[in-house]
Amino acid sequence: MAAVNPAFWAGKRVLLTGHTGFKGAWAAIWLSRLGAEVTGLALPPDQKPSLFELAGVGELIRSRFVDLRNGDAVAATVGGGAYDIVLHLAAQAIVRASVEDPIGTFETNVMGTAHLLEALRSQTDLKAVLVVTSDKVYANAETGRAFRETDPLGGKDPYSASKAAAEIVVQSYARSYFADRAPVATVRGGNVIGGGDFSRDRLVADIVRAARAGETVTLRHPEATRPWQHVLDCLAGYFRYAEVLATDPAAPRALNIGPRPGGPAVTAGELASLGVAALGGKPWRHEPDPNSIEAKALAIDASLAREAIGFESRLDAPEAVALTMDWYRREAGIETARALCLEQIEGYEARS
């Protein structure tokens, strides 16, 4: 399987949206290590602590605080630079938050994507644009079958629907404005875990908060299955996909990045048990939420990534949980967040 190519990224001018979020902060640290010239575009961090601040991400890259819902501000910021690669990670990414604020979620995830693509029309040096959507873009009847890239899009909650709608926005812009200029594609990542995620309503973050406070974490759906993957596996897939998009005209324009095909399904309860044991926390407790509209079963088929771009995740769920909890355990001591991220990135690269 192909690894991330440092020679490709060295000196590349990269526009990274969402760099103040969990996954975006990891991406900024890794891209900086690879020698890319990164400009981040996002809202300021909306939580404390945040990996962006803990790891001093603003010291590594050029950081621009912009609301994607403001088309004029996006155009002015993007127009102030020239970029080779665009990685669009910024989003309102919490399902329950989307239920509470559907309009804000659609404004960010749909119109925010449209505003970015509109601003990129003036860029002349683009090699590839990769828009991150979600494993939740598929019309999910909860049969347990893993979704492939050719399956119908849908979404019964505002978050899922907004990401499915973003897929259609990307397709329309790609065909209408970028067909003869640069490939524009979407990538559908799995449920990502890793050190430095302190978001609301995220399983690992909830486990860590409960363990640090000596409390019991509660699960709404311990039986729910998700395509869990470590943030480094997910980002490695994104980076590899961008490399192929920029160099191979035959690259697919939509791709799942998830756990290795054929791997075992892991429930939220099983993942929580691993996490609680690693941190020495109290056993989790089940508190059903009868009003929840979250899917109980979700799996994606990542075999096309292996076939088309030579990428496959390297970490299974227990390894991903162990690496994640090791980060939190050591960060609670005297080790710095950036040093821990760099150590885990180096360890991941050495597995190739």
Short mmCIF file of C-alpha atoms in Angstrom, two decimals:
data_model
loop_
_atom_site.label_atom_id
_atom_site.label_comp_id
_atom_site.label_asym_id
_atom_site.label_seq_id
_atom_site.Cartn_x
_atom_site.Cartn_y
_atom_site.Cartn_z
CA MET A 1 0.00 0.00 0.00
CA ALA A 2 1.16 3.53 -0.83
CA ALA A 3 2.23 5.86 1.97
CA VAL A 4 1.95 9.64 2.16
CA ASN A 5 4.63 11.10 -0.12
CA PRO A 6 6.68 13.84 1.60
CA ALA A 7 8.21 14.88 -1.72
CA PHE A 8 4.76 15.72 -3.07
CA TRP A 9 3.84 17.99 -0.16
CA ALA A 10 7.17 19.77 0.31
CA GLY A 11 6.68 23.38 -0.79
CA LYS A 12 3.05 22.88 -1.82
CA ARG A 13 0.79 25.83 -1.07
CA VAL A 14 -2.10 24.27 0.81
CA LEU A 15 -5.36 25.90 1.82
CA LEU A 16 -6.73 23.96 4.79
CA THR A 17 -10.17 24.86 6.09
CA GLY A 18 -11.23 23.80 9.56
CA HIS A 19 -7.70 23.96 10.98
CA THR A 20 -9.01 24.98 14.42
CA GLY A 21 -10.97 21.74 14.80
CA PHE A 22 -9.74 18.37 16.01
CA LYS A 23 -9.03 16.74 12.67
CA GLY A 24 -7.94 20.00 11.07
CA ALA A 25 -5.38 20.68 13.81
CA TRP A 26 -3.82 17.23 13.28
CA ALA A 27 -3.78 17.92 9.53
CA ALA A 28 -2.04 21.27 10.04
CA ILE A 29 0.64 19.71 12.25
CA TRP A 30 1.29 16.87 9.80
CA LEU A 31 1.30 19.06 6.69
CA SER A 32 3.71 21.46 8.39
CA ARG A 33 5.98 18.52 9.19
CA LEU A 34 5.84 17.48 5.51
CA GLY A 35 7.09 20.92 4.46
CA ALA A 36 3.86 22.29 3.01
CA GLU A 37 3.12 26.03 3.14
CA VAL A 38 -0.24 25.90 4.90
CA THR A 39 -2.87 28.60 5.20
CA GLY A 40 -5.69 27.76 7.57
CA LEU A 41 -9.19 29.17 7.19
CA ALA A 42 -11.74 28.62 9.96
CA LEU A 43 -13.67 30.10 12.85
CA PRO A 44 -11.74 30.52 16.10
CA PRO A 45 -11.87 27.43 18.34
CA ASP A 46 -15.31 27.09 19.93
CA GLN A 47 -14.23 25.02 22.92
CA LYS A 48 -11.68 24.90 25.70
CA PRO A 49 -9.42 23.07 25.72
CA SER A 50 -8.80 22.80 21.98
CA LEU A 51 -6.04 20.95 20.19
CA PHE A 52 -5.44 24.06 18.07
CA GLU A 53 -4.44 26.02 21.18
CA LEU A 54 -2.82 23.17 23.14
CA ALA A 55 -0.52 22.31 20.23
CA GLY A 56 0.17 25.91 19.17
CA VAL A 57 -1.05 25.23 15.64
CA GLY A 58 -1.22 28.96 14.94
CA GLU A 59 2.57 29.08 15.30
CA LEU A 60 3.05 26.49 12.54
CA ILE A 61 0.86 27.85 9.77
CA ARG A 62 -0.76 31.06 8.53
CA SER A 63 -4.08 31.22 10.32
CA ARG A 64 -7.09 33.17 9.04
CA PHE A 65 -10.28 33.36 11.10
CA VAL A 66 -13.20 33.52 8.68
CA ASP A 67 -16.84 32.42 8.83
CA LEU A 68 -17.58 30.29 5.76
CA ARG A 69 -21.16 31.48 5.86
CA ASN A 70 -19.92 34.94 4.83
CA GLY A 71 -19.27 34.62 1.11
CA ASP A 72 -17.65 38.05 0.77
CA ALA A 73 -15.21 37.34 3.61
CA VAL A 74 -14.31 33.96 2.14
CA ALA A 75 -13.72 35.48 -1.30
CA ALA A 76 -11.54 38.25 0.13
CA THR A 77 -9.45 35.82 2.18
CA VAL A 78 -9.01 33.17 -0.50
CA GLY A 79 -8.30 35.81 -3.13
CA GLY A 80 -5.38 37.05 -1.06
CA GLY A 81 -3.28 33.98 -1.81
CA ALA A 82 -2.46 31.36 -4.43
CA TYR A 83 -2.88 27.65 -3.69
CA ASP A 84 -1.91 24.33 -5.21
CA ILE A 85 -4.01 22.02 -3.03
CA VAL A 86 -7.24 22.72 -1.13
CA LEU A 87 -8.40 20.48 1.71
CA HIS A 88 -11.87 21.51 2.90
CA LEU A 89 -12.43 20.07 6.38
CA ALA A 90 -14.42 22.91 7.98
CA ALA A 91 -17.93 21.90 9.03
CA GLN A 92 -20.58 21.80 11.70
CA ALA A 93 -19.91 18.14 12.44
CA ILE A 94 -22.07 17.17 15.43
CA VAL A 95 -25.34 15.31 14.71
CA ARG A 96 -27.20 16.44 17.84
CA ALA A 97 -26.05 20.04 17.30
CA SER A 98 -27.54 19.84 13.81
CA VAL A 99 -30.89 18.82 15.29
CA GLU A 100 -30.76 21.82 17.62
CA ASP A 101 -29.68 24.25 14.87
CA PRO A 102 -30.54 22.86 11.43
CA ILE A 103 -30.37 26.22 9.66
CA GLY A 104 -26.89 26.98 10.98
CA THR A 105 -25.78 23.49 9.99
CA PHE A 106 -27.06 23.86 6.43
CA GLU A 107 -25.57 27.35 6.16
CA THR A 108 -22.14 26.09 7.21
CA ASN A 109 -22.02 22.72 5.48
CA VAL A 110 -23.84 23.54 2.25
CA MET A 111 -23.49 27.28 1.63
CA GLY A 112 -20.07 27.35 3.29
CA THR A 113 -18.89 24.77 0.75
CA ALA A 114 -20.47 26.73 -2.11
CA HIS A 115 -18.82 29.95 -0.92
CA LEU A 116 -15.41 28.28 -0.82
CA LEU A 117 -15.76 26.75 -4.29
CA GLU A 118 -16.99 30.06 -5.69
CA ALA A 119 -13.94 31.81 -4.25
CA LEU A 120 -11.65 29.16 -5.72
CA ARG A 121 -12.85 29.90 -9.26
CA SER A 122 -10.34 32.76 -9.40
CA GLN A 123 -7.40 30.49 -8.52
CA THR A 124 -5.15 29.71 -11.48
CA ASP A 125 -2.62 27.28 -9.99
CA LEU A 126 -4.91 24.67 -8.45
CA LYS A 127 -3.81 21.05 -8.74
CA ALA A 128 -6.63 19.45 -6.70
CA VAL A 129 -9.54 20.34 -4.42
CA LEU A 130 -10.68 17.75 -1.90
CA VAL A 131 -13.91 18.34 0.03
CA VAL A 132 -14.44 16.22 3.13
CA THR A 133 -18.06 15.17 3.65
CA SER A 134 -18.97 12.18 5.84
CA ASP A 135 -19.72 8.48 6.06
CA LYS A 136 -23.27 9.64 6.86
CA VAL A 137 -24.05 10.93 3.35
CA TYR A 138 -25.71 7.66 2.32
CA ALA A 139 -29.44 6.88 2.43
CA ASN A 140 -29.23 4.53 5.40
CA ALA A 141 -31.89 1.85 5.84
CA GLU A 142 -29.71 0.31 8.60
CA THR A 143 -29.42 -3.10 6.97
CA GLY A 144 -25.83 -3.41 8.16
CA ARG A 145 -24.48 -3.52 4.59
CA ALA A 146 -21.37 -1.41 4.05
CA PHE A 147 -22.01 1.51 1.73
CA ARG A 148 -20.08 1.90 -1.50
CA GLU A 149 -19.44 5.14 -3.37
CA THR A 150 -22.15 4.36 -5.94
CA ASP A 151 -24.94 4.02 -3.34
CA PRO A 152 -27.70 6.67 -3.19
CA LEU A 153 -27.14 9.73 -1.03
CA GLY A 154 -29.57 10.74 1.71
CA GLY A 155 -29.84 11.88 5.30
CA LYS A 156 -32.61 11.73 7.89
CA ASP A 157 -30.96 14.20 10.27
CA PRO A 158 -29.83 17.73 9.31
CA TYR A 159 -26.12 16.90 9.59
CA SER A 160 -26.32 13.90 7.28
CA ALA A 161 -28.60 15.74 4.86
CA SER A 162 -26.31 18.77 4.81
CA LYS A 163 -23.32 16.62 3.93
CA ALA A 164 -25.25 14.78 1.21
CA ALA A 165 -26.30 18.17 -0.18
CA ALA A 166 -22.68 19.32 -0.09
CA GLU A 167 -21.80 16.33 -2.28
CA ILE A 168 -24.23 17.60 -4.92
CA VAL A 169 -22.87 21.15 -4.65
CA VAL A 170 -19.34 19.84 -5.22
CA GLN A 171 -20.41 17.77 -8.23
CA SER A 172 -22.14 20.76 -9.82
CA TYR A 173 -19.17 23.10 -9.31
CA ALA A 174 -16.73 20.45 -10.50
CA ARG A 175 -18.59 19.97 -13.76
CA SER A 176 -19.62 23.58 -14.36
CA TYR A 177 -16.44 25.46 -13.47
CA PHE A 178 -13.46 23.18 -12.86
CA ALA A 179 -13.74 20.42 -15.48
CA ASP A 180 -10.87 21.77 -17.59
CA ARG A 181 -8.83 23.25 -14.74
CA ALA A 182 -8.43 21.06 -11.66
CA PRO A 183 -10.06 17.92 -10.23
CA VAL A 184 -12.61 18.60 -7.49
CA ALA A 185 -13.63 15.57 -5.45
CA THR A 186 -15.30 14.49 -2.21
CA VAL A 187 -14.01 12.10 0.41
CA ARG A 188 -16.21 10.31 2.93
CA GLY A 189 -14.36 9.52 6.14
CA GLY A 190 -15.43 7.20 8.91
CA ASN A 191 -15.94 8.00 12.60
CA VAL A 192 -12.57 9.42 13.57
CA ILE A 193 -10.96 9.06 16.99
CA GLY A 194 -7.64 10.31 18.29
CA GLY A 195 -5.93 12.39 20.92
CA GLY A 196 -6.96 16.02 21.23
CA ASP A 197 -10.68 15.71 20.49
CA PHE A 198 -12.57 17.63 23.17
CA SER A 199 -15.77 18.15 21.19
CA ARG A 200 -19.23 17.95 22.64
CA ASP A 201 -21.14 14.71 22.04
CA ARG A 202 -18.14 12.75 20.80
CA LEU A 203 -17.71 9.33 22.38
CA VAL A 204 -13.98 9.45 23.08
CA ALA A 205 -14.12 13.03 24.33
CA ASP A 206 -16.97 12.09 26.67
CA ILE A 207 -14.98 9.09 27.97
CA VAL A 208 -11.94 11.27 28.65
CA ARG A 209 -13.95 14.00 30.39
CA ALA A 210 -15.69 11.44 32.60
CA ALA A 211 -12.46 9.63 33.49
CA ARG A 212 -10.65 12.86 34.36
CA ALA A 213 -13.56 13.95 36.56
CA GLY A 214 -13.96 10.55 38.22
CA GLU A 215 -17.46 10.26 36.76
CA THR A 216 -19.32 7.63 34.75
CA VAL A 217 -19.72 8.15 31.02
CA THR A 218 -23.20 7.47 29.66
CA LEU A 219 -23.95 5.97 26.26
CA ARG A 220 -27.13 6.56 24.29
CA HIS A 221 -26.66 3.65 21.89
CA PRO A 222 -24.03 1.16 23.11
CA GLU A 223 -25.15 -1.31 20.45
CA ALA A 224 -24.56 1.16 17.58
CA THR A 225 -21.81 0.26 15.12
CA ARG A 226 -19.60 2.80 13.37
CA PRO A 227 -16.59 2.68 11.00
CA TRP A 228 -14.12 3.76 13.70
CA GLN A 229 -10.67 4.83 12.50
CA HIS A 230 -7.74 6.72 13.95
CA VAL A 231 -7.26 10.31 12.84
CA LEU A 232 -3.87 9.44 11.31
CA ASP A 233 -5.41 6.71 9.15
CA CYS A 234 -8.11 9.10 8.04
CA LEU A 235 -5.73 11.96 7.23
CA ALA A 236 -3.27 9.66 5.49
CA GLY A 237 -6.14 8.61 3.25
CA TYR A 238 -7.06 12.23 2.54
CA PHE A 239 -3.46 13.18 1.77
CA ARG A 240 -2.90 10.17 -0.47
CA TYR A 241 -6.16 10.88 -2.31
CA ALA A 242 -5.12 14.50 -2.91
CA GLU A 243 -1.79 13.32 -4.27
CA VAL A 244 -3.51 11.01 -6.77
CA LEU A 245 -6.11 13.61 -7.74
CA ALA A 246 -3.32 16.05 -8.56
CA THR A 247 -1.39 13.60 -10.73
CA ASP A 248 -3.84 11.08 -12.23
CA PRO A 249 -6.77 12.28 -14.40
CA ALA A 250 -8.43 8.88 -13.96
CA ALA A 251 -8.75 9.21 -10.18
CA PRO A 252 -12.31 8.74 -8.89
CA ARG A 253 -14.18 11.85 -7.84
CA ALA A 254 -15.68 10.37 -4.66
CA LEU A 255 -14.05 7.96 -2.25
CA ASN A 256 -14.67 6.27 1.10
CA ILE A 257 -11.80 6.31 3.59
CA GLY A 258 -12.51 3.90 6.43
CA PRO A 259 -11.41 0.78 8.29
CA ARG A 260 -9.82 -2.05 6.37
CA PRO A 261 -12.38 -3.97 4.28
CA GLY A 262 -13.57 -7.10 6.04
CA GLY A 263 -12.62 -5.88 9.50
CA PRO A 264 -14.93 -6.63 12.44
CA ALA A 265 -17.73 -4.23 13.33
CA VAL A 266 -17.11 -2.49 16.66
CA THR A 267 -19.99 -1.18 18.75
CA ALA A 268 -19.96 2.05 20.74
CA GLY A 269 -20.12 -0.03 23.91
CA GLU A 270 -17.11 -2.11 22.93
CA LEU A 271 -15.10 0.99 22.07
CA ALA A 272 -16.14 2.65 25.34
CA SER A 273 -15.08 -0.42 27.32
CA LEU A 274 -11.64 -0.30 25.71
CA GLY A 275 -11.32 3.41 26.42
CA VAL A 276 -12.49 3.22 30.02
CA ALA A 277 -10.11 0.34 30.73
CA ALA A 278 -7.18 2.24 29.20
CA LEU A 279 -7.82 5.32 31.35
CA GLY A 280 -8.79 3.47 34.51
CA GLY A 281 -12.23 5.07 34.47
CA LYS A 282 -15.54 3.85 35.83
CA PRO A 283 -17.58 1.39 33.71
CA TRP A 284 -19.94 3.14 31.31
CA ARG A 285 -23.68 3.33 31.87
CA HIS A 286 -26.49 3.07 29.32
CA GLU A 287 -29.01 5.93 29.27
CA PRO A 288 -31.40 5.46 26.33
CA ASP A 289 -32.52 8.53 24.42
CA PRO A 290 -35.94 7.79 22.90
CA ASN A 291 -35.83 11.02 20.88
CA SER A 292 -32.52 10.25 19.18
CA ILE A 293 -32.56 9.99 15.40
CA GLU A 294 -28.96 8.81 15.11
CA ALA A 295 -28.43 5.68 13.00
CA LYS A 296 -27.86 2.45 14.92
CA ALA A 297 -25.81 0.78 12.19
CA LEU A 298 -23.32 2.37 9.82
CA ALA A 299 -20.48 0.87 7.82
CA ILE A 300 -18.62 1.97 4.70
CA ASP A 301 -16.77 -0.12 2.15
CA ALA A 302 -13.28 1.32 1.61
CA SER A 303 -12.16 -1.21 -1.00
CA LEU A 304 -12.17 1.38 -3.82
CA ALA A 305 -9.50 3.36 -1.95
CA ARG A 306 -7.28 0.28 -2.05
CA GLU A 307 -7.95 -0.32 -5.72
CA ALA A 308 -7.82 3.27 -7.01
CA ILE A 309 -5.23 5.05 -4.87
CA GLY A 310 -3.40 2.18 -3.18
CA PHE A 311 -4.50 3.19 0.31
CA GLU A 312 -5.64 1.06 3.23
CA SER A 313 -5.96 1.91 6.92
CA ARG A 314 -3.16 0.48 9.05
CA LEU A 315 -4.73 0.54 12.52
CA ASP A 316 -7.57 -1.69 13.70
CA ALA A 317 -10.04 -0.43 16.31
CA PRO A 318 -8.16 -1.71 19.41
CA GLU A 319 -4.90 -0.18 18.11
CA ALA A 320 -6.67 3.10 17.37
CA VAL A 321 -8.18 3.22 20.86
CA ALA A 322 -4.85 2.36 22.50
CA LEU A 323 -3.04 5.11 20.58
CA THR A 324 -5.81 7.58 21.39
CA MET A 325 -5.88 6.86 25.12
CA ASP A 326 -2.09 6.90 25.33
CA TRP A 327 -2.21 10.47 23.98
CA TYR A 328 -4.75 11.61 26.58
CA ARG A 329 -2.97 9.81 29.42
CA ARG A 330 0.35 11.47 28.62
CA GLU A 331 -1.15 14.88 27.83
CA ALA A 332 -2.70 14.92 31.31
CA GLY A 333 0.86 14.71 32.66
CA ILE A 334 3.69 16.96 31.60
CA GLU A 335 3.99 16.14 27.89
CA THR A 336 2.93 18.76 25.36
CA ALA A 337 0.16 18.20 22.85
CA ARG A 338 2.30 19.09 19.84
CA ALA A 339 5.11 16.75 20.89
CA LEU A 340 2.62 13.91 21.37
CA CYS A 341 1.06 14.54 17.94
CA LEU A 342 4.46 14.61 16.24
CA GLU A 343 5.57 11.44 18.02
CA GLN A 344 2.44 9.59 16.89
CA ILE A 345 2.77 10.94 13.34
CA GLU A 346 6.38 9.75 13.19
CA GLY A 347 5.37 6.36 14.56
CA TYR A 348 2.60 6.08 11.98
CA GLU A 349 4.95 7.01 9.13
CA ALA A 350 7.41 4.35 10.32
CA ARG A 351 4.75 1.64 9.85
CA SER A 352 4.89 2.04 6.07
#
